XYZ file of C-alpha atoms in Angstrom:
387
model
C 6.151 -1.982 -14.002
C 3.687 -4.791 -13.201
C 0.858 -4.193 -10.804
C -2.636 -5.162 -10.396
C -4.391 -3.141 -7.448
C -5.385 0.281 -6.457
C -2.628 0.507 -3.864
C 0.109 -0.505 -6.293
C -0.958 2.180 -8.960
C -1.190 4.801 -6.112
C 2.401 4.001 -4.941
C 4.005 3.589 -8.214
C 2.256 6.757 -9.645
C 5.352 9.059 -8.709
C 7.787 6.588 -10.490
C 5.360 6.407 -13.492
C 5.505 10.388 -13.722
C 9.227 10.410 -13.182
C 9.972 8.038 -15.931
C 7.135 9.143 -18.408
C 7.705 7.565 -21.908
C 10.409 5.274 -20.581
C 7.947 3.202 -18.568
C 5.752 0.497 -19.601
C 3.034 -0.230 -17.126
C 1.361 -3.876 -17.274
C -1.931 -3.724 -15.229
C -3.068 -7.290 -14.569
C -6.432 -6.370 -13.431
C -6.218 -8.341 -10.092
C -8.579 -5.711 -8.584
C -11.340 -5.673 -11.187
C -13.912 -3.131 -9.581
C -14.266 -0.725 -12.479
C -15.053 2.424 -10.570
C -12.033 1.914 -8.008
C -9.652 1.341 -10.919
C -10.868 4.185 -13.062
C -10.784 6.741 -10.250
C -6.958 5.944 -9.636
C -6.275 5.510 -13.316
C -7.165 8.999 -13.878
C -4.609 10.270 -11.270
C -1.305 8.486 -12.457
C 0.904 9.905 -15.222
C 0.917 8.874 -18.676
C 3.730 6.011 -19.349
C 5.043 4.993 -22.518
C 2.794 2.070 -23.058
C -0.133 0.721 -20.634
C -1.218 -3.013 -21.056
C -4.337 -3.918 -19.535
C -4.609 -7.961 -18.986
C -8.037 -8.228 -17.395
C -6.679 -11.367 -15.393
C -9.696 -10.581 -12.796
C -10.533 -12.599 -9.577
C -10.786 -16.330 -8.856
C -8.848 -18.925 -6.721
C -5.328 -17.329 -5.807
C -3.335 -19.968 -7.394
C -5.382 -19.758 -10.604
C -4.997 -16.244 -10.663
C -1.353 -16.254 -10.114
C -0.993 -18.772 -13.003
C -3.042 -16.677 -15.342
C -1.254 -13.322 -14.391
C 2.300 -14.931 -15.081
C 1.277 -16.282 -18.327
C 0.072 -12.945 -19.408
C 2.931 -11.122 -18.220
C 5.296 -13.453 -19.791
C 3.612 -12.958 -23.127
C 4.128 -9.169 -22.790
C 7.733 -9.477 -21.772
C 8.204 -12.006 -24.760
C 6.769 -9.194 -27.148
C 8.350 -6.062 -25.629
C 12.242 -6.594 -24.762
C 12.748 -4.971 -21.327
C 15.610 -3.747 -19.427
C 14.033 -4.339 -15.920
C 10.986 -5.364 -14.321
C 9.600 -3.265 -11.281
C 6.880 -4.722 -8.824
C 5.422 -3.117 -5.727
C 4.630 -4.456 -2.462
C 3.262 -8.050 -1.980
C 0.355 -8.844 -4.217
C -0.323 -11.738 -6.408
C 0.090 -9.319 -9.211
C 3.765 -8.408 -7.762
C 4.591 -12.050 -7.376
C 3.481 -12.963 -11.060
C 5.757 -10.045 -12.160
C 8.701 -11.343 -10.249
C 8.170 -14.858 -11.525
C 7.742 -13.694 -15.183
C 10.789 -11.519 -14.924
C 12.663 -14.612 -13.554
C 11.454 -16.590 -16.161
C 12.691 -14.284 -18.896
C 16.006 -13.438 -17.343
C 15.244 -9.806 -16.742
C 16.502 -8.102 -13.660
C 13.856 -7.645 -11.090
C 13.360 -4.480 -8.788
C 11.098 -4.898 -5.766
C 9.843 -1.573 -4.413
C 8.715 -1.724 -0.738
C 11.119 -4.681 0.021
C 11.931 -6.096 3.172
C 8.515 -5.881 5.070
C 7.999 -8.713 7.524
C 4.963 -9.684 9.677
C 6.269 -12.956 10.307
C 2.673 -14.390 10.070
C 2.766 -17.174 7.735
C -0.878 -17.326 7.522
C -0.958 -14.234 5.605
C -0.382 -14.754 1.789
C 0.953 -11.568 1.440
C 3.926 -12.759 3.705
C 4.664 -15.529 1.203
C 4.540 -13.135 -1.646
C 7.057 -10.503 -0.076
C 9.763 -13.212 0.944
C 9.572 -14.766 -2.421
C 9.896 -11.572 -4.308
C 12.632 -10.254 -2.196
C 14.768 -13.180 -3.008
C 14.050 -13.125 -6.648
C 14.924 -9.480 -6.831
C 18.219 -8.072 -8.018
C 17.304 -4.694 -6.316
C 15.421 -4.631 -2.965
C 14.020 -0.878 -2.555
C 13.890 -1.022 1.256
C 11.669 1.809 2.718
C 13.301 1.864 6.427
C 16.472 0.731 7.802
C 14.307 -2.028 9.925
C 13.284 -3.494 6.353
C 17.018 -3.404 5.337
C 17.790 -5.439 8.742
C 14.909 -7.950 7.928
C 16.528 -8.773 4.521
C 20.265 -8.914 5.737
C 18.762 -11.434 8.501
C 17.661 -13.563 5.533
C 20.985 -13.412 3.877
C 20.071 -11.141 1.115
C 23.296 -9.330 0.055
C 23.821 -5.843 1.112
C 24.734 -4.856 -2.220
C 21.269 -5.975 -3.520
C 19.593 -3.264 -0.935
C 18.936 0.388 -1.151
C 17.150 2.162 1.449
C 15.084 4.754 -0.412
C 11.819 5.594 1.859
C 8.503 4.883 0.693
C 6.905 6.247 -2.444
C 3.599 6.536 -0.468
C 5.116 9.749 1.171
C 5.445 11.586 -2.532
C 1.930 10.048 -3.725
C 0.269 11.475 -0.819
C 1.801 14.681 -0.863
C 1.114 15.049 -4.617
C -2.538 13.952 -4.109
C -3.371 15.746 -0.733
C -5.987 18.466 -1.138
C -5.684 22.015 0.243
C -7.757 22.742 3.246
C -10.427 24.485 1.342
C -10.935 21.374 -0.748
C -10.771 19.237 2.439
C -13.773 21.341 3.751
C -15.794 20.699 0.536
C -15.206 17.004 1.018
C -16.260 17.124 4.591
C -19.226 19.235 3.835
C -20.450 16.823 1.375
C -20.726 14.158 3.936
C -22.056 16.493 6.639
C -18.753 16.162 8.823
C -16.787 18.335 10.979
C -12.998 18.099 11.591
C -12.119 15.787 14.378
C -15.775 14.905 14.905
C -15.862 11.510 13.211
C -14.059 8.111 12.957
C -12.834 6.924 9.512
C -12.941 3.063 9.117
C -11.594 0.669 6.164
C -12.019 -2.933 6.584
C -11.146 -5.568 3.522
C -8.406 -7.940 4.491
C -9.675 -11.573 4.201
C -8.781 -12.226 7.853
C -11.446 -9.914 8.815
C -14.105 -9.908 6.124
C -14.066 -13.602 5.086
C -14.507 -14.811 8.671
C -18.189 -13.993 9.642
C -17.363 -13.882 13.278
C -14.469 -11.358 12.918
C -16.518 -9.175 10.456
C -19.554 -8.998 12.842
C -17.205 -8.183 15.900
C -15.543 -5.372 14.072
C -18.998 -3.961 12.897
C -20.521 -4.069 16.390
C -17.472 -2.384 17.862
C -17.854 0.451 15.299
C -21.327 0.638 16.300
C -20.282 1.180 19.873
C -18.107 4.352 19.285
C -19.299 7.492 20.453
C -18.561 9.605 17.108
C -19.987 9.044 13.603
C -17.930 6.161 11.689
C -17.594 6.900 8.062
C -17.077 3.506 6.272
C -15.906 3.722 2.464
C -17.221 0.181 1.975
C -14.747 -2.046 -0.157
C -16.463 -4.364 -2.802
C -15.201 -7.448 -1.080
C -16.541 -6.260 2.280
C -19.995 -5.223 0.934
C -20.196 -8.925 -0.655
C -19.423 -10.278 2.498
C -21.832 -8.286 4.684
C -24.621 -9.365 2.433
C -23.448 -13.018 2.322
C -23.465 -13.219 6.009
C -26.465 -11.302 6.768
C -24.954 -8.271 8.483
C -26.430 -5.499 6.599
C -28.390 -4.240 9.701
C -25.117 -3.633 11.201
C -24.458 -0.803 8.660
C -27.475 1.065 9.497
C -25.710 3.131 12.262
C -22.724 3.822 10.154
C -22.158 6.368 7.622
C -21.390 4.024 4.457
C -19.994 5.642 1.527
C -18.544 4.276 -1.746
C -14.707 4.007 -2.178
C -13.318 7.213 -2.604
C -11.184 8.764 -5.102
C -7.428 9.167 -3.499
C -7.625 13.014 -2.791
C -11.037 12.666 -1.176
C -9.907 9.677 0.964
C -6.818 11.654 2.069
C -9.147 14.659 3.057
C -11.402 12.241 5.174
C -8.444 10.523 6.662
C -6.816 14.076 7.516
C -9.860 15.266 9.107
C -10.635 12.136 11.220
C -9.991 12.217 15.030
C -9.095 8.641 14.599
C -8.672 6.013 11.737
C -9.530 2.449 12.250
C -8.138 0.098 9.425
C -6.613 -3.149 8.521
C -4.782 -1.646 5.306
C -1.033 -1.666 5.119
C -1.160 1.432 3.127
C -2.991 3.473 5.672
C -0.458 2.582 8.257
C 2.074 4.533 6.273
C -0.309 7.275 5.133
C -1.422 8.423 8.843
C 2.217 8.989 9.544
C 2.554 11.651 6.827
C -1.034 13.069 7.722
C -0.046 13.065 11.561
C -3.237 11.059 12.550
C -3.642 8.238 14.844
C -4.827 4.692 13.637
C -6.179 1.680 15.358
C -5.007 -1.474 13.171
C -7.204 -4.418 13.464
C -5.221 -7.309 12.546
C -3.440 -10.172 14.248
C 0.058 -8.869 12.662
C 1.532 -6.244 10.814
C 4.483 -5.825 8.618
C 4.760 -2.109 9.383
C 5.918 -2.130 13.082
C 7.646 1.128 12.562
C 4.416 3.202 13.726
C 3.367 1.198 16.514
C 3.555 3.272 19.925
C 3.456 6.390 17.807
C 0.962 6.834 15.321
C -0.665 3.246 15.596
C -1.777 0.510 17.925
C -2.300 -2.970 16.760
C -5.544 -4.888 17.875
C -7.527 -8.029 17.333
C -11.271 -7.842 16.392
C -12.936 -7.092 19.652
C -13.324 -4.962 22.750
C -9.840 -3.640 22.474
C -10.755 -1.857 19.076
C -13.271 0.334 21.099
C -10.723 0.984 24.044
C -8.059 1.921 21.853
C -10.302 4.340 19.733
C -11.521 5.742 23.103
C -8.081 6.431 24.421
C -7.272 8.506 21.409
C -10.358 10.347 21.841
C -9.550 11.519 25.075
C -7.843 14.506 23.945
C -8.010 14.748 20.229
C -6.320 18.146 19.920
C -3.555 17.211 22.405
C -2.849 14.066 20.386
C -2.910 15.823 17.081
C -0.314 18.424 18.248
C 1.893 15.606 19.585
C 1.803 13.722 16.256
C 2.735 16.834 14.381
C 6.097 16.813 15.763
C 6.985 12.867 15.171
C 8.497 12.330 11.710
C 7.421 9.556 9.476
C 9.551 6.778 9.332
C 9.144 6.348 5.732
C 11.186 9.232 4.631
C 10.890 12.389 3.161
C 11.533 14.245 -0.307
C 11.502 11.783 -3.375
C 11.773 8.096 -2.861
C 11.036 7.563 -6.499
C 14.100 9.428 -7.413
C 16.149 7.261 -5.028
C 14.704 4.147 -6.576
C 15.428 5.653 -10.243
C 19.059 6.368 -9.152
C 19.375 2.763 -7.795
C 17.813 1.406 -10.912
C 20.427 3.143 -13.149
C 23.366 1.430 -11.244
C 21.518 -1.737 -11.569
C 21.053 -1.883 -15.520
C 23.557 0.902 -16.489
C 22.866 3.559 -19.069
C 20.371 6.109 -18.400
C 16.735 4.667 -18.092
C 15.268 7.846 -16.897
C 16.694 11.190 -16.748
C 16.592 12.171 -12.961
C 18.670 14.141 -10.498
C 18.394 12.233 -7.588
C 18.517 13.108 -3.796
C 21.386 11.747 -1.794
C 20.811 8.151 -0.867
C 19.407 7.953 2.957
C 22.395 5.715 3.886
C 25.913 5.532 2.572
C 26.263 2.783 -0.013
C 27.991 -0.388 1.167
C 31.845 -0.680 1.014
C 31.843 -3.224 -1.715
C 29.098 -3.974 -4.634
C 29.356 -7.122 -6.713
C 27.959 -6.865 -10.149
C 24.429 -7.757 -10.826
C 23.831 -11.230 -11.281
C 22.069 -10.956 -14.681
C 23.193 -9.090 -17.800
C 20.321 -6.758 -18.948
C 18.937 -7.121 -22.387
C 19.176 -4.136 -24.518
C 15.861 -2.135 -24.841
C 14.209 1.199 -24.214
C 11.649 0.316 -21.808
C 11.310 -0.208 -18.085
């Protein structure tokens, strides 16, 4: 498995635990904040091998080139039955390109997401990875439809649900532990707004970042802001530190603590893709501050998409008009990202792709029946014991 960011590690953790010693994890180090990395590294299972490449930051093209070369070297040294990548990061694309160069079957976890916003680097990444992949693990039926519309063959697609569902359930603290987290920040359940802002479209643009921070300052409840390292650097560089004074700024949280904060919040404000999925399991509302989203499944139920500006405040106030009532209503809406064990479904689909038994698992039934016809995989996997 090739990954390089905290969200990738979180979402791959259930699959790593399931595969155990059969898995090799190659961590590129695309996210190089030590504290964030070590917090989540403690929470994942122990794979058979763990390679840390320390590619680090820099311009996207240089980062991609360095990551491809580093992953290529690992694949050359360790014959591999399949490469698994997750999502739409530079690291995921690097893993896909290295797998293709080494003629190794490629599995894309979280395939078929589309924002149709070509200004987003992630959109280019996810399209390229899907078309390189031998197996596209689509979280939802809409994702499968997107892939079919791009002429990805049906036999290369499996609807699996999203591994964030089981990652979240595994990490979610009990209510007693949640109370401890809230007390540590002097918070009361439903008495605050949780905000996370880190995407380049928001934090690399001074106008957008200032607008978002000013709108957060207008909200009638306390705003808790776990400050992403990228956002912190931009706030300082743009001279916007005074706009943090009225916010409750905290360091990036370990995943269980973050989930406790999200579950206890009246509303979440975020530009994160993963949080859009997580709120559908936590049954909390989210105001998504972006120009587009690749997760439209939650719009009109758990989430609302808004650009930076006054609509941010207006939508938060709408969710605050009846916090208890909204909470009760959302409790009865199922998550569009599935239930149970998506990682077991992914493992079963992987076993069909490469043959043999790369991981011993008793998978749940696949969400939808398999297609009527299946062509053999385009590549012949190389013999090995790692995935």
